[in-house]
PDB file of N, CA and C in Angstrom:
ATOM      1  N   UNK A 229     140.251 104.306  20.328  1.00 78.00           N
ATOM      2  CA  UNK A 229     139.290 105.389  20.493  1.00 78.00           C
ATOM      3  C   UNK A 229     138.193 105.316  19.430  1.00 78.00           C
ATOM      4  N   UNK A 230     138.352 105.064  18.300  1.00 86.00           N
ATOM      5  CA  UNK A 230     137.467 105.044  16.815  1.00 86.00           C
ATOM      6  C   UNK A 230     136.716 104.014  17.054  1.00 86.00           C
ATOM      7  N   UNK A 231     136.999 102.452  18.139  1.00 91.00           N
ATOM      8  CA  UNK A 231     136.326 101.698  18.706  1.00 91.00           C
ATOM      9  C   UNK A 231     135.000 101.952  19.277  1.00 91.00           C
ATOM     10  N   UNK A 232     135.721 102.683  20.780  1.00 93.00           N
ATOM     11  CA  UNK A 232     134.798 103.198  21.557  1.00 93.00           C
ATOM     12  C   UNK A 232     133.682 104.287  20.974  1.00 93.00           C
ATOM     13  N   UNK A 233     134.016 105.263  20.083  1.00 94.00           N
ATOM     14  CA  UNK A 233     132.836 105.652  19.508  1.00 94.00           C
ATOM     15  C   UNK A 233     132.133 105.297  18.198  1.00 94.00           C
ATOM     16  N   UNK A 234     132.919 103.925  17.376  1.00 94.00           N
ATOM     17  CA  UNK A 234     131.588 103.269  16.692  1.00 94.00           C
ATOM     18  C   UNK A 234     130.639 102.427  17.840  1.00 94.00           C
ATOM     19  N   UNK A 235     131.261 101.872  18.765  1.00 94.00           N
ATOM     20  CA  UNK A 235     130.013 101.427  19.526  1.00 94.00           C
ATOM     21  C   UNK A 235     129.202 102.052  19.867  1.00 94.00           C
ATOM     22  N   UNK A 236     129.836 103.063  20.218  1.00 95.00           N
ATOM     23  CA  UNK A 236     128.727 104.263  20.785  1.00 95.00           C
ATOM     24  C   UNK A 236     127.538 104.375  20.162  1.00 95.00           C
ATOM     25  N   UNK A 237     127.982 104.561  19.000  1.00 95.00           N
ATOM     26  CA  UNK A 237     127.145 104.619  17.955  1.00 95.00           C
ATOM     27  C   UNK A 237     126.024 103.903  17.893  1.00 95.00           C
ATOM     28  N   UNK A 238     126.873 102.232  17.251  1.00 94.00           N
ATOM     29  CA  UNK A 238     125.983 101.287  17.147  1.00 94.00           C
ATOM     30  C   UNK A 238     125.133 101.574  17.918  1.00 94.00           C
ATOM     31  N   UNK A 239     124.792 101.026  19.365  1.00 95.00           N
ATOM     32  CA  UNK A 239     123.745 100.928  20.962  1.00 95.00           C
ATOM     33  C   UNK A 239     123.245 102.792  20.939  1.00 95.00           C
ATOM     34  N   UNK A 240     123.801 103.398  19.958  1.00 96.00           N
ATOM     35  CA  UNK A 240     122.677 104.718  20.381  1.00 96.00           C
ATOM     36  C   UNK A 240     123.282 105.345  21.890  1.00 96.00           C
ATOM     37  N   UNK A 241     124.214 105.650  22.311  1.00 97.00           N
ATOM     38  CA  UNK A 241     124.515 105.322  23.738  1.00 97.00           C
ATOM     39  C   UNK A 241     125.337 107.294  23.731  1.00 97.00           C
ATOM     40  N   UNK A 242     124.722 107.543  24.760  1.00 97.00           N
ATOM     41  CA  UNK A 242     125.709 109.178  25.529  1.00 97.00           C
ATOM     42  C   UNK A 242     126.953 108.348  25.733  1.00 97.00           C
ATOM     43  N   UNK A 243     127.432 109.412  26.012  1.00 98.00           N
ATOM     44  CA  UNK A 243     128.709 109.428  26.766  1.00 98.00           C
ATOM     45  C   UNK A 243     128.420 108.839  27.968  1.00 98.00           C
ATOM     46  N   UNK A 244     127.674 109.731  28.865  1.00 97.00           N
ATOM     47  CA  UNK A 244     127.235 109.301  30.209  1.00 97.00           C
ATOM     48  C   UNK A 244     126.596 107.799  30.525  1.00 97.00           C
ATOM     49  N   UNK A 245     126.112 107.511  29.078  1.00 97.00           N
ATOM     50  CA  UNK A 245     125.441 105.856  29.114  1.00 97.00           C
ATOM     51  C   UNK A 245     126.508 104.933  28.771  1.00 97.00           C
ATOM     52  N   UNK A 246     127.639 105.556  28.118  1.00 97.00           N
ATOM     53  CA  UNK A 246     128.622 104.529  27.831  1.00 97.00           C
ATOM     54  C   UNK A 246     129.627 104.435  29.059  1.00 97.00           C
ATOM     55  N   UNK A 247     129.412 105.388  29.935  1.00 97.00           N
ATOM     56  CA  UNK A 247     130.537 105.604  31.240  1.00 97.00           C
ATOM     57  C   UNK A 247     129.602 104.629  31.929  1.00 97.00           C
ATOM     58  N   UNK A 248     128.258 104.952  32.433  1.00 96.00           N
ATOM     59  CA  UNK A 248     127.646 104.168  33.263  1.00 96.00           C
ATOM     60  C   UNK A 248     128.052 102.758  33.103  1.00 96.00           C
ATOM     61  N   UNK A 249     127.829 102.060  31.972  1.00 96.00           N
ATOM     62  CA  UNK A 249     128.364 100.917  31.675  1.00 96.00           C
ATOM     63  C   UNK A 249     129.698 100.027  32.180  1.00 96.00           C
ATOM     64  N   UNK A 250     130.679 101.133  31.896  1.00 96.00           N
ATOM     65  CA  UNK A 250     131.962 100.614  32.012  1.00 96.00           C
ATOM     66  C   UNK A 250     132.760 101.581  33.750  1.00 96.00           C
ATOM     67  N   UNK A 251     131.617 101.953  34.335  1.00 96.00           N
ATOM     68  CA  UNK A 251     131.917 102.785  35.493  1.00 96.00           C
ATOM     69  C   UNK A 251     133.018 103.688  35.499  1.00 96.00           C
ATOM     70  N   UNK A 252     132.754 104.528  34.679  1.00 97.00           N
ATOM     71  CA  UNK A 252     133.475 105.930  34.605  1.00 97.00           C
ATOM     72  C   UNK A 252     132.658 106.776  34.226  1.00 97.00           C
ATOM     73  N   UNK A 253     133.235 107.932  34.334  1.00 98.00           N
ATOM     74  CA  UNK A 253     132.431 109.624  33.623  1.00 98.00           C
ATOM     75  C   UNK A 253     132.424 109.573  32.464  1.00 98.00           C
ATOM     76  N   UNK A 254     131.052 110.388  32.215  1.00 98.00           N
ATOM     77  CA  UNK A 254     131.027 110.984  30.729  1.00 98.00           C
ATOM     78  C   UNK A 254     132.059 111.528  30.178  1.00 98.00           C
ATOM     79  N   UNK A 255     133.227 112.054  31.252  1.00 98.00           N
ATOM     80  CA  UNK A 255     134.659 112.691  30.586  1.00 98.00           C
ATOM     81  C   UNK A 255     135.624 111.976  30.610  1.00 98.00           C
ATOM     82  N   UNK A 256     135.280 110.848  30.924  1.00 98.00           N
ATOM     83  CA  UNK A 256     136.447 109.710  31.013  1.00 98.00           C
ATOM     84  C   UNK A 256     136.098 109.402  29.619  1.00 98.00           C
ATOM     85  N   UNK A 257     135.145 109.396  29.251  1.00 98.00           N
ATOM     86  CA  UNK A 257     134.801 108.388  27.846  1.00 98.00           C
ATOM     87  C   UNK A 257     135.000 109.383  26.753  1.00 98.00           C
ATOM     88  N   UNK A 258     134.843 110.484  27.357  1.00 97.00           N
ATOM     89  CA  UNK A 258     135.346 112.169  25.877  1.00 97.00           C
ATOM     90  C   UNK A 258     137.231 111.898  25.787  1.00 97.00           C
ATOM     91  N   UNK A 259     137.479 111.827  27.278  1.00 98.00           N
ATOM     92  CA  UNK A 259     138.669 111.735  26.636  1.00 98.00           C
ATOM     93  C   UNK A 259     139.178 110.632  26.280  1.00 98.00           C
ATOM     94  N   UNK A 260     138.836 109.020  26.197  1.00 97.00           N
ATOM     95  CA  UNK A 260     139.392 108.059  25.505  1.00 97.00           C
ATOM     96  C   UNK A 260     139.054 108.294  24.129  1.00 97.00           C
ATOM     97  N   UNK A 261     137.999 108.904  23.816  1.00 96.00           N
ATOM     98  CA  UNK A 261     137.746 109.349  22.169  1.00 96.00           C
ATOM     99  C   UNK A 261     138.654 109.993  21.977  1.00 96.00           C
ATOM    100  N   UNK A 262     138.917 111.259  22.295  1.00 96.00           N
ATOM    101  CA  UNK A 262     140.057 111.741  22.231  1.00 96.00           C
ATOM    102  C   UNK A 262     141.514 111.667  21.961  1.00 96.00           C
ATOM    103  N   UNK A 263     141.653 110.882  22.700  1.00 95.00           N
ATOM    104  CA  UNK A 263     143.037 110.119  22.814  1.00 95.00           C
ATOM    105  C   UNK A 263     143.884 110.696  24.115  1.00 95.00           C
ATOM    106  N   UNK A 264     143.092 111.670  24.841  1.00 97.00           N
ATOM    107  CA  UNK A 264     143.865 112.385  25.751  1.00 97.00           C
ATOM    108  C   UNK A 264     144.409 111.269  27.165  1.00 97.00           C
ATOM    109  N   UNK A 265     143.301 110.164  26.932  1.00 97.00           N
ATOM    110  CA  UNK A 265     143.948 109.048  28.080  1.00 97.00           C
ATOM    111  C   UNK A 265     143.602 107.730  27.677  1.00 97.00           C
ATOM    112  N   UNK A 266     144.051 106.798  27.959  1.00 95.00           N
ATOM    113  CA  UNK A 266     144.029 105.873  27.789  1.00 95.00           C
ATOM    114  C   UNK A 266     143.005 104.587  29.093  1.00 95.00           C
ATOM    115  N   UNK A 267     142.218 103.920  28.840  1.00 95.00           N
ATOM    116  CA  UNK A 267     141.432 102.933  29.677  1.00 95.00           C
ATOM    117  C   UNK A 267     142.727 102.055  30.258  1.00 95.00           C
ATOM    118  N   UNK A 268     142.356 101.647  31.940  1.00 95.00           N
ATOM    119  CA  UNK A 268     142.915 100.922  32.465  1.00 95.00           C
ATOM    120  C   UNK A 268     142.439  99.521  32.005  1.00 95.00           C
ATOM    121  N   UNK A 269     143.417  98.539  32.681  1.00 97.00           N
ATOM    122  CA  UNK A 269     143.200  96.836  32.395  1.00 97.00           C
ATOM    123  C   UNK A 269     141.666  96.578  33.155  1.00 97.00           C
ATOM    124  N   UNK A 270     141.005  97.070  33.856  1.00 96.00           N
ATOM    125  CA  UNK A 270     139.796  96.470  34.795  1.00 96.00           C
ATOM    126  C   UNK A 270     138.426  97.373  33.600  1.00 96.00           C
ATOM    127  N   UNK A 271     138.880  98.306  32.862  1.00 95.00           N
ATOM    128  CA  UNK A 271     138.170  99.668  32.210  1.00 95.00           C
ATOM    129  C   UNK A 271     138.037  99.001  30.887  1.00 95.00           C
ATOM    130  N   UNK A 272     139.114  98.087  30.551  1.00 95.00           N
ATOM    131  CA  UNK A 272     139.203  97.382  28.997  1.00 95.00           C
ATOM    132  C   UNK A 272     138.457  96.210  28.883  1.00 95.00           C
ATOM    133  N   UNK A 273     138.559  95.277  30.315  1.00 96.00           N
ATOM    134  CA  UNK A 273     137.474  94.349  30.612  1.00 96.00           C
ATOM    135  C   UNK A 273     136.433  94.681  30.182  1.00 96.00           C
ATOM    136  N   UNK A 274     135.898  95.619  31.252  1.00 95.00           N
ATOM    137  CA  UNK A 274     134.490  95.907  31.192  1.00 95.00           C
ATOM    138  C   UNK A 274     134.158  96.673  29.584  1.00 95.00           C
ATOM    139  N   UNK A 275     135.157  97.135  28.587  1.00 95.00           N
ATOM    140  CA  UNK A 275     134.403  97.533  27.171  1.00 95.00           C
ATOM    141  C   UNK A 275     134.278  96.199  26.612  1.00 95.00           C
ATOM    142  N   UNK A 276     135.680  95.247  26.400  1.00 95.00           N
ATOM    143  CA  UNK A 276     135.268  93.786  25.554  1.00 95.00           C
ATOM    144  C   UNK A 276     133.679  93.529  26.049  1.00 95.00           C
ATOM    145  N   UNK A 277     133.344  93.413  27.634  1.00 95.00           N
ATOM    146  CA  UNK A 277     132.264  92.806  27.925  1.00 95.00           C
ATOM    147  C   UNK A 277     131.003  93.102  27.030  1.00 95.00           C
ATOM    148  N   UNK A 278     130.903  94.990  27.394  1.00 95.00           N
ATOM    149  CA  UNK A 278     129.784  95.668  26.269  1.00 95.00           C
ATOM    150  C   UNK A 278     130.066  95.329  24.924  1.00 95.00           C
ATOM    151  N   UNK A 279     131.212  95.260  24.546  1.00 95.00           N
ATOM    152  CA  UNK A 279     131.355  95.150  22.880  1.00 95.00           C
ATOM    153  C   UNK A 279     130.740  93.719  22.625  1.00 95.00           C
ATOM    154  N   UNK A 280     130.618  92.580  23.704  1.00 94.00           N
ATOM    155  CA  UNK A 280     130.017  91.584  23.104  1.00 94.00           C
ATOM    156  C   UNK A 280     128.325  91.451  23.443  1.00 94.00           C
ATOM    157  N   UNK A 281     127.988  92.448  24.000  1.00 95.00           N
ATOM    158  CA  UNK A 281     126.343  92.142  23.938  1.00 95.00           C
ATOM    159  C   UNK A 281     125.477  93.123  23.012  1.00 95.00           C
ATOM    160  N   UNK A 282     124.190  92.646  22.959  1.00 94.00           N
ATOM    161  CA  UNK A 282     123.759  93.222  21.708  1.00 94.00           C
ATOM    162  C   UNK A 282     122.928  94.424  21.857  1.00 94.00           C
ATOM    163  N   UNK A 283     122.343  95.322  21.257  1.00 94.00           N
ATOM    164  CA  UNK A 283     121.478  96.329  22.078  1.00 94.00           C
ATOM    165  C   UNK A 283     120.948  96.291  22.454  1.00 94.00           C
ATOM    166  N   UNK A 284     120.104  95.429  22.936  1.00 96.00           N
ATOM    167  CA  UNK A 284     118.829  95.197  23.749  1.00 96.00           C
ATOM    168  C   UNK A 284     119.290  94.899  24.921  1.00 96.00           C
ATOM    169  N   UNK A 285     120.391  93.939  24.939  1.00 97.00           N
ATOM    170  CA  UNK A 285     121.437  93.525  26.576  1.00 97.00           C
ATOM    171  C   UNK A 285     121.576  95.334  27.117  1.00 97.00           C
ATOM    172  N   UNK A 286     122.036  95.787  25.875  1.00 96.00           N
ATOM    173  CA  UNK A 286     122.606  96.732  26.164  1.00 96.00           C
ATOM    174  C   UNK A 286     121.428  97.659  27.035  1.00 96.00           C
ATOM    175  N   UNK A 287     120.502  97.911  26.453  1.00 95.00           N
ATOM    176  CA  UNK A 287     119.430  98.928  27.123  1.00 95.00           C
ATOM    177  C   UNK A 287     118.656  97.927  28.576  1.00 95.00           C
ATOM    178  N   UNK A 288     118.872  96.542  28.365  1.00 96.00           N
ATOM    179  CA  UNK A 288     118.357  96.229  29.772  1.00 96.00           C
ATOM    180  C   UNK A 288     119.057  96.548  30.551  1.00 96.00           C
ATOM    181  N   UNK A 289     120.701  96.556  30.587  1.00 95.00           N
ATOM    182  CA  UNK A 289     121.735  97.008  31.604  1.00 95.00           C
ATOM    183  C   UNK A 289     121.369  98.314  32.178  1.00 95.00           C
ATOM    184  N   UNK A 290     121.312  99.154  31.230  1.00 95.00           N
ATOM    185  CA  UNK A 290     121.264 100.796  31.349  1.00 95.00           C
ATOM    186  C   UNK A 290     119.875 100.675  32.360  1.00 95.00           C
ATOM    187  N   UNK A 291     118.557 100.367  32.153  1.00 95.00           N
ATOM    188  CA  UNK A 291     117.738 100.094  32.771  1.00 95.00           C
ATOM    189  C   UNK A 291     117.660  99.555  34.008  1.00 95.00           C
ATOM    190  N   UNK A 292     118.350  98.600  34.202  1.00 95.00           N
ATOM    191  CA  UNK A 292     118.990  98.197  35.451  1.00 95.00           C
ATOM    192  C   UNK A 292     119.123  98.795  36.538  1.00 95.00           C
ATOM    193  N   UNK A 293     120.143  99.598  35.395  1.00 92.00           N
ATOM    194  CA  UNK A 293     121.238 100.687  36.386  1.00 92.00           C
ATOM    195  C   UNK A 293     120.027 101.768  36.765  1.00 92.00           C
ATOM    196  N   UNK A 294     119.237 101.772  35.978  1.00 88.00           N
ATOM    197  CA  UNK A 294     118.541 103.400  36.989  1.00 88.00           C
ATOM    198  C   UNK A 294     117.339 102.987  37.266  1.00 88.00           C
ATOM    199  N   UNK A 295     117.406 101.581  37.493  1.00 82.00           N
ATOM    200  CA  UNK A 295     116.433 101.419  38.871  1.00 82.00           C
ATOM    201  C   UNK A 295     114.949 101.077  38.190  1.00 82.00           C
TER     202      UNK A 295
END
């Protein structure tokens, strides 16, 4: 969880921009901070993936995504 929100961090990223990413809700991603749930095996993929690109990957994705 302390993962998922230093990245957050790092990339400047909502909740809602870090769900978009890894295709879940903004409350999917409150509660892996949390600790209230845990990311599936297809959900953990897709964070290694973001954790290895850099912010700029990062904001072209997001961009991408909304067209």
């Amino acid at each position: 969880a302390k993962g998922l929100v230093s990245l957050r961090q790092r990339f400047g990223l909502t909740a809602a921009d870090m769900g978009a990413l890894l295709g879940v809700s903004a409350q999917t991603i409150y509660n892996w901070e949390a600790e209230k749930s845990t990311p599936r095996q297809k959900q953990l993929e897709a964070y290694a993936a973001v954790r290895g690109l850099g912010k700029k990957q990062v904001s072209a994705r997001l961009a991408a995504m909304a067209g």
